[in-house]
Short mmCIF file of C-alpha atoms and ligand atoms in Angstrom, two decimals:
data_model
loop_
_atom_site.label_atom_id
_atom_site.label_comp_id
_atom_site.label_asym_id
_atom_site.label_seq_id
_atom_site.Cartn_x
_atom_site.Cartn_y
_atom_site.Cartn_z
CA UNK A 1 58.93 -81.19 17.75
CA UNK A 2 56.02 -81.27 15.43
CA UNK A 3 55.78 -78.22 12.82
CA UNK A 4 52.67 -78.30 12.01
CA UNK A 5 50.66 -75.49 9.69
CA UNK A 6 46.97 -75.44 8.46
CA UNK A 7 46.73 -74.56 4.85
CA UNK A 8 43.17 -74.37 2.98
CA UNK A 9 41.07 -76.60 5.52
CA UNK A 10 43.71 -78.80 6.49
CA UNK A 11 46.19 -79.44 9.04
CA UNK A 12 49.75 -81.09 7.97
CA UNK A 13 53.26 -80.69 8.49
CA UNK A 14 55.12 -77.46 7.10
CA UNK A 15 57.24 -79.41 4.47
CA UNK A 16 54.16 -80.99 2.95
CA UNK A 17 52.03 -77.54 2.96
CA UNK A 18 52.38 -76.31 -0.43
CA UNK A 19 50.81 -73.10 -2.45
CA UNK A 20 49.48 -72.78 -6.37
CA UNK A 21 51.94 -71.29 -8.80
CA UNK A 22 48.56 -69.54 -9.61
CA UNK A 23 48.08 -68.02 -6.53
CA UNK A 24 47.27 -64.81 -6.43
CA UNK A 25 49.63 -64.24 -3.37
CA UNK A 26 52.33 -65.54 -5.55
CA UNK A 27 51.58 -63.68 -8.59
CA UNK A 28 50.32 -60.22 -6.97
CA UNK A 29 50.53 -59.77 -3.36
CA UNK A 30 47.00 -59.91 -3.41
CA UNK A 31 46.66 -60.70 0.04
CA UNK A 32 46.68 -59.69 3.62
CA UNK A 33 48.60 -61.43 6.60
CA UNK A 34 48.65 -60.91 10.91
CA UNK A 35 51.38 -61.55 13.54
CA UNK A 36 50.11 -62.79 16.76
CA UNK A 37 52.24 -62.94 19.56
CA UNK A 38 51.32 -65.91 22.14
CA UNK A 39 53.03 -66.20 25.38
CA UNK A 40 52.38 -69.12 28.06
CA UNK A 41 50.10 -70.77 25.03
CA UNK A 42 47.90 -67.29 25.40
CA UNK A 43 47.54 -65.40 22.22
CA UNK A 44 48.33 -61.03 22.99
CA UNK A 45 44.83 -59.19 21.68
CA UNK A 46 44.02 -61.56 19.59
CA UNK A 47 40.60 -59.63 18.97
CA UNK A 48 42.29 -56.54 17.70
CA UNK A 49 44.64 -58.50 15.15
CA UNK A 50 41.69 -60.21 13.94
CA UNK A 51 39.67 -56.98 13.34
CA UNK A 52 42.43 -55.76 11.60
CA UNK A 53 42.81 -59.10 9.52
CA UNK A 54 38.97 -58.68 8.95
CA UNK A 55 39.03 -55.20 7.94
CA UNK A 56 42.22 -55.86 5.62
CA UNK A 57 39.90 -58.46 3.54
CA UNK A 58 36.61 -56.30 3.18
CA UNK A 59 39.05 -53.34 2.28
CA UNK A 60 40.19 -55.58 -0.45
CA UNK A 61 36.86 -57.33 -0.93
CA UNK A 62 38.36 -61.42 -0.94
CA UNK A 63 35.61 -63.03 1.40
CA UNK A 64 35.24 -66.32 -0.74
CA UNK A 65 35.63 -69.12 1.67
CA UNK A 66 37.40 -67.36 4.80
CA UNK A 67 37.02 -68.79 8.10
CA UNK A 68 34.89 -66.75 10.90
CA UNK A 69 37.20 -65.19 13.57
CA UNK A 70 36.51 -67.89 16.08
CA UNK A 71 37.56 -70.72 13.52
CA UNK A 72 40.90 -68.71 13.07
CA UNK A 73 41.37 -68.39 16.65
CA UNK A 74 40.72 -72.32 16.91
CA UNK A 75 43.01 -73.08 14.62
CA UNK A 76 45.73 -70.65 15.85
CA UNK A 77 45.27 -72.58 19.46
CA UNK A 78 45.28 -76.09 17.69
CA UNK A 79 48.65 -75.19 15.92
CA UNK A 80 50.13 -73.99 19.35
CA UNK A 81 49.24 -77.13 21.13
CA UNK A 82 50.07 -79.60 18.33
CA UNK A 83 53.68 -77.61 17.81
CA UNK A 84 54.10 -77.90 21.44
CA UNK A 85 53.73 -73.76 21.93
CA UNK A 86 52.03 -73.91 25.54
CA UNK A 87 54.99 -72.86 27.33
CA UNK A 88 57.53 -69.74 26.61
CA UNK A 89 56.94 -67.37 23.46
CA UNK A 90 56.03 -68.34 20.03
CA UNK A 91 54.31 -66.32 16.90
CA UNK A 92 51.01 -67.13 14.74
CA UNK A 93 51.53 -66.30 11.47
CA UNK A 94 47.96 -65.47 9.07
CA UNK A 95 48.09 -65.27 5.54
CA UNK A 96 44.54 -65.12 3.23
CA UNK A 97 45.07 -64.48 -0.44
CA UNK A 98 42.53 -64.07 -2.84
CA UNK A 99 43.33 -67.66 -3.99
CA UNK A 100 44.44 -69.77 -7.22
CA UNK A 101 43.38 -68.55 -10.57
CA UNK A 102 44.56 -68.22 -14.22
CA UNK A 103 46.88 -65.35 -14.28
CA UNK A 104 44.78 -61.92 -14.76
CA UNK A 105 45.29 -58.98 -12.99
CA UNK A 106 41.46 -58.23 -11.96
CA UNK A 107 39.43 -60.84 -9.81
CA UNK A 108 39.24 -64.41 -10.46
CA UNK A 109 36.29 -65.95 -11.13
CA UNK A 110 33.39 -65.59 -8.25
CA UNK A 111 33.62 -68.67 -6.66
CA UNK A 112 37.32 -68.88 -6.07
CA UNK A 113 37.99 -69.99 -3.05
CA UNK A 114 40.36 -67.28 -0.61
CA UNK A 115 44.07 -69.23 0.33
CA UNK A 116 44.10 -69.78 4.24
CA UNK A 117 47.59 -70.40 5.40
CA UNK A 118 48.38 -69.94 9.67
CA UNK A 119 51.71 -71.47 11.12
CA UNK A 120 52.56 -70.97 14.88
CA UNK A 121 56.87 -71.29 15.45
CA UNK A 122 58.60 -70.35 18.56
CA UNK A 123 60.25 -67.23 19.21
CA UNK A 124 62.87 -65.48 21.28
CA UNK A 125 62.65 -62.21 22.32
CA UNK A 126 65.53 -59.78 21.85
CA UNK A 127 66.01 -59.34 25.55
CA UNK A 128 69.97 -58.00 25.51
CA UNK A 129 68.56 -55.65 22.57
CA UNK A 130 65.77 -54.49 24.40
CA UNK A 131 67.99 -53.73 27.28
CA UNK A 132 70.65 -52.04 25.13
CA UNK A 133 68.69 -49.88 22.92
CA UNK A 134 68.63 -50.76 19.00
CA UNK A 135 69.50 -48.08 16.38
CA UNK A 136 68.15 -47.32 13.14
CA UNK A 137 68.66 -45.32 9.83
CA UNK A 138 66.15 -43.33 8.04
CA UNK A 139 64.74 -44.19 4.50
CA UNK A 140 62.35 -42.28 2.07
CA UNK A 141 58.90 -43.68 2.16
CA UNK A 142 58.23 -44.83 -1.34
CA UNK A 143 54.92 -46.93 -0.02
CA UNK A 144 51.72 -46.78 -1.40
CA UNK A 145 49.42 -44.46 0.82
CA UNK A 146 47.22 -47.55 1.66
CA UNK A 147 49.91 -48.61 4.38
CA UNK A 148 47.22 -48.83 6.94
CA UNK A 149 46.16 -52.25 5.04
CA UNK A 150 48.45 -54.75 6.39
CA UNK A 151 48.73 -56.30 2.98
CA UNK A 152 51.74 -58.96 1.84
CA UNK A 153 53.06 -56.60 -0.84
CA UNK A 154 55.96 -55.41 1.53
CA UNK A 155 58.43 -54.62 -1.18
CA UNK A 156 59.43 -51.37 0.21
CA UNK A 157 59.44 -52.65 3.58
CA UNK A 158 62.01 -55.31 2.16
CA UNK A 159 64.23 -53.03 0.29
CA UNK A 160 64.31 -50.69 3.97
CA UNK A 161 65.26 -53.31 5.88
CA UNK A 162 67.86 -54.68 4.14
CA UNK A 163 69.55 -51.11 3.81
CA UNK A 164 68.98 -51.53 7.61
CA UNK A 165 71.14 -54.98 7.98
CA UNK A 166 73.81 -53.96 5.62
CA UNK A 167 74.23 -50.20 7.61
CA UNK A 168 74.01 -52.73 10.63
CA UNK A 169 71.24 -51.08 12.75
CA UNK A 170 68.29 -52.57 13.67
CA UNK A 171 65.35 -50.62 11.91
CA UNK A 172 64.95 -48.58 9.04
CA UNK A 173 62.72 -45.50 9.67
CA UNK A 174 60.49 -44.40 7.03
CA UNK A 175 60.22 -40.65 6.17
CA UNK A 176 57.58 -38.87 4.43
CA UNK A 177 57.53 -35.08 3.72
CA UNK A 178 60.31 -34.77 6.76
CA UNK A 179 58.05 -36.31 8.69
CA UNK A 180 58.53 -39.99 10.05
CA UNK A 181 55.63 -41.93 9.45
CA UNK A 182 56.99 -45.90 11.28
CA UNK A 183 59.63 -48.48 10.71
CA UNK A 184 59.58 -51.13 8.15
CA UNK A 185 57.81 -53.07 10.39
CA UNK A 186 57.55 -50.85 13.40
CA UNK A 187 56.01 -47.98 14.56
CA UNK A 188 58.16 -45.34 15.92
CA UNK A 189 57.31 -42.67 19.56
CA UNK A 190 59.45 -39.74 20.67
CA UNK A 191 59.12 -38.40 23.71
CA UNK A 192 60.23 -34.94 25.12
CA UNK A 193 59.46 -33.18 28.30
CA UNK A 194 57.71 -36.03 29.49
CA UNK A 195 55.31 -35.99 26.80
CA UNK A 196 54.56 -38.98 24.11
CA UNK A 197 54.72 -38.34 20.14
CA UNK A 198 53.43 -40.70 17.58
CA UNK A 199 51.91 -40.69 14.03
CA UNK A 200 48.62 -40.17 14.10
CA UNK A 201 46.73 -43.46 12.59
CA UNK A 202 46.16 -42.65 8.56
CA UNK A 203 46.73 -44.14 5.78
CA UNK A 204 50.16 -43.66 5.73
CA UNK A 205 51.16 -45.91 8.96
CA UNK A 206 49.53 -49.42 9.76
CA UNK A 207 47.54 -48.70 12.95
CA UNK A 208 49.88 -51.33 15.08
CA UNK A 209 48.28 -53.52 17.79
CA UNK A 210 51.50 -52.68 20.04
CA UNK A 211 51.01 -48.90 19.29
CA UNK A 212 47.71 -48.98 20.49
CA UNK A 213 48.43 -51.07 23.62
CA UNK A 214 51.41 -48.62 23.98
CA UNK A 215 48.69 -45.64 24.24
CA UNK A 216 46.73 -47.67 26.90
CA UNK A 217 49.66 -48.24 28.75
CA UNK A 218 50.62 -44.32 28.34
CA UNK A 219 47.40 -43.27 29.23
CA UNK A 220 47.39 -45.52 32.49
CA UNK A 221 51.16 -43.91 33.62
CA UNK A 222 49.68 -40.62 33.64
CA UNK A 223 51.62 -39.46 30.28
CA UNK A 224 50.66 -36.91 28.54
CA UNK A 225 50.35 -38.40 24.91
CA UNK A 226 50.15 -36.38 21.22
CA UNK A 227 49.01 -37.79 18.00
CA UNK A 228 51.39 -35.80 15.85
CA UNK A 229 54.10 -36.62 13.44
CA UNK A 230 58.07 -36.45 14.78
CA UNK A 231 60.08 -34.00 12.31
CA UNK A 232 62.55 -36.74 11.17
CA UNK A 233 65.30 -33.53 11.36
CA UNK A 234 64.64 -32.78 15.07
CA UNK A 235 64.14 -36.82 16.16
CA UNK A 236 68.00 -36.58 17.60
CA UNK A 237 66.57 -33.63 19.98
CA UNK A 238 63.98 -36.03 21.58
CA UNK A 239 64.55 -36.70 24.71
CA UNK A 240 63.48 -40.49 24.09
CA UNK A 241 63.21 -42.57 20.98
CA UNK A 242 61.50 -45.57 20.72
CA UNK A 243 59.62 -48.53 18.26
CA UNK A 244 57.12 -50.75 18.74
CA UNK A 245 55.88 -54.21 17.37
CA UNK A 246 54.50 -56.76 18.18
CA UNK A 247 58.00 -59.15 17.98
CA UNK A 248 59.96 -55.94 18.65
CA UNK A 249 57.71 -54.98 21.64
CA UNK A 250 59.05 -51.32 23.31
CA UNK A 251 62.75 -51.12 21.67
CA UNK A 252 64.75 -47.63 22.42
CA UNK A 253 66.12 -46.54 19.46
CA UNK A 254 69.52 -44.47 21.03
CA UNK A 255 71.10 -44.05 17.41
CA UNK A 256 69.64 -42.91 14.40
CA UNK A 257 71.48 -42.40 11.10
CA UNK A 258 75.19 -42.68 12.85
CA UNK A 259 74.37 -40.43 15.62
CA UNK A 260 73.47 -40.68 19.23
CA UNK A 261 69.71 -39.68 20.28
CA UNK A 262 68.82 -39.17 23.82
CA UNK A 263 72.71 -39.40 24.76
CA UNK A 264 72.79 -42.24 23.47
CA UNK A 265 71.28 -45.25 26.46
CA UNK A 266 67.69 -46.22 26.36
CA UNK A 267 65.37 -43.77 28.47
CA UNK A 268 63.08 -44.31 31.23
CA UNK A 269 60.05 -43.99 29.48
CA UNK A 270 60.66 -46.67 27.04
CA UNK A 271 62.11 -49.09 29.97
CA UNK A 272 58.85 -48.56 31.75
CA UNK A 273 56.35 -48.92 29.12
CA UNK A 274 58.55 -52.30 28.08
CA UNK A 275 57.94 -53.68 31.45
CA UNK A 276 54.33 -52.51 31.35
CA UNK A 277 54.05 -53.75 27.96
CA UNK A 278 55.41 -57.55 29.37
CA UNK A 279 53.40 -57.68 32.36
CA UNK A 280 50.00 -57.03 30.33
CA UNK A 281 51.95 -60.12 27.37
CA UNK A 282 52.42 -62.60 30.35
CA UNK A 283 48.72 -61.59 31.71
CA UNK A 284 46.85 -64.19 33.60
CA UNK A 285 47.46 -68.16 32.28
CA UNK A 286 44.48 -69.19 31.29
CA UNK A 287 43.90 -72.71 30.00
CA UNK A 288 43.10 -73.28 26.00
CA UNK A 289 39.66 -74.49 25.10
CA UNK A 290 39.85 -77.11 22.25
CA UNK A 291 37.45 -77.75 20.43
CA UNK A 292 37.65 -79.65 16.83
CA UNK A 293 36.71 -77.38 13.82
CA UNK A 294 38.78 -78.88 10.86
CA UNK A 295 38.82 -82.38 9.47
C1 LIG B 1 54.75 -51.41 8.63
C2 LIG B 1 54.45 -51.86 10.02
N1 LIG B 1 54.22 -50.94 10.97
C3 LIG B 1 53.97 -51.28 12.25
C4 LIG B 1 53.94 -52.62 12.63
C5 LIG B 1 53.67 -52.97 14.07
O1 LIG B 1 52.38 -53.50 14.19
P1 LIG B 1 52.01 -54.51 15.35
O2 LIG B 1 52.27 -53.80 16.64
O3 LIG B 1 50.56 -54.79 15.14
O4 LIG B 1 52.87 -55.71 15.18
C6 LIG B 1 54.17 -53.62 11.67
C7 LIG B 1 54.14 -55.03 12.04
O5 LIG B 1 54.37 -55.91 11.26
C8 LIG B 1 54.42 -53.23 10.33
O6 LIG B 1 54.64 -54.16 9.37
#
């Protein structure tokens, strides 16, 4: 199967797609990056990720030579067809730095043009996992408090998970002040007496697209829902635990730092909301328009 990518106005395959040793991506994390989940060749709120893409870049100020929203979207649906993406689940992958320049930590000169990289792979959901309930540990949150940029500097994020893999649990759970603010690349809910708790957006949590379709979903159940951070020391007294993402989608959490939470099995909260949450991913099939943008 093809694997191709579209890097900085071109379309070619992934082993010929290479970036600057000057990049500023490279050299600083200066840059922001999305996760779009398609299903059935249909991109999930692909409005919302590209907002938050968009608001990401003006945040950081790189605007030199970025494609509109609708090119990115175009190109996003040319990778799925070309990779063969139209049926089952797959991931497009966004990256814009603020481009190639001679090393120098403030901006390059004014007419440097942004890196564009988007890929588009297949994916496979962890159904069993979802089923089963994951588990996590907790970590401090040594992040910047700019988390709600959705920048590629994900060092902390990094360092979490892998304390996650090696303690073999699925997520690490960041905590700030006793409170927990998400997961290295999750956001976290509790729920208790049938009512919904989440961080509230700020800059300490990236404002996830599955969170907020989570809250939609909530909000259409009839559950009651509270903005508020979960005291990490009373998150084993929830009656419910779960994260969300958008490859993770709803995942009960039913151990957290060695020690069952909610007894233990995945509660019917999260199960609903998961099956909620893949009704509105299938969604109605609609066909892709193509339409050429790029040479
Ligand atoms: C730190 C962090 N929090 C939350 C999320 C979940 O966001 P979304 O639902 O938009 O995937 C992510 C996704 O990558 C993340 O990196």
């Amino acid at each position: 199967m093809a694997d191709l990518v579209f890097l900085d106005g071109k379309f070619l395959p992934r082993q010929r797609a290479h970036i600057s040793v000057q990049d500023r991506g490279f050299l600083f994390g200066d840059g922001v990056y999305e996760m779009i989940r398609a299903s059935g060749g249909r991109m999930f709120e692909p409005d919302r990720h590209l907002e938050r893409l968009e608001s990401g870049l003006r945040a950081l100020r790189i605007g030199v030579g970025t494609p509109s929203r609708y090119d990115l979207l175009e190109i996003a649906r040319r990778l799925l067809e070309g990779n063969g993406l139209l049926a089952g689940d797959a991931t497009v992958y966004l990256q814009i730095t603020r481009g190639a320049a001679v090393r120098r930590h403030n901006f390059p000169p004014d007419a440097t043009p942004a890196t564009v990289f988007v890929s588009a792979a297949t994916f496979l959901p962890l159904e069993e996992l979802r089923h089963r309930g994951g588990s996590a540990i907790t970590q401090p949150d040594t992040r910047w408090s700019r988390c709600h940029l959705k920048t590629v500097n994900l060092l902390p994020n990094v360092l979490a998970k892998q304390a996650a893999v090696e303690a073999d649990v699925t997520e690490a759970v960041f905590v700030r002040d006793g409170f927990i603010t998400e997961g290295s690349s999750t956001n976290v809910f509790g729920a208790r007496d049938g009512e919904l708790f989440t961080h509230p957006t700020s800059n300490h949590i990236l404002p996830g697209i599955t969170r907020a379709v989570v809250l939609e979903l909530a909000a259409e159940i009839g559950l009651r829902v509270r903005e508020t951070p979960i005291l990490a020391a009373e998150a084993r007294d929830l009656d419910e635990m779960f994260i969300t993402g958008t490859t993770t989608d709803v995942l009960p959490i039913v151990r957290l730092d060695g020690r069952p939470v909610a007894g233990g099995v995945p509660g019917p909260i999260a199960l609903l909301l998961q099956e909620r949450l893949a009704e509105r991913l299938e969604g109605p099939t609609r066909p892709l328009p193509l339409r050429e943008v790029v040479a």
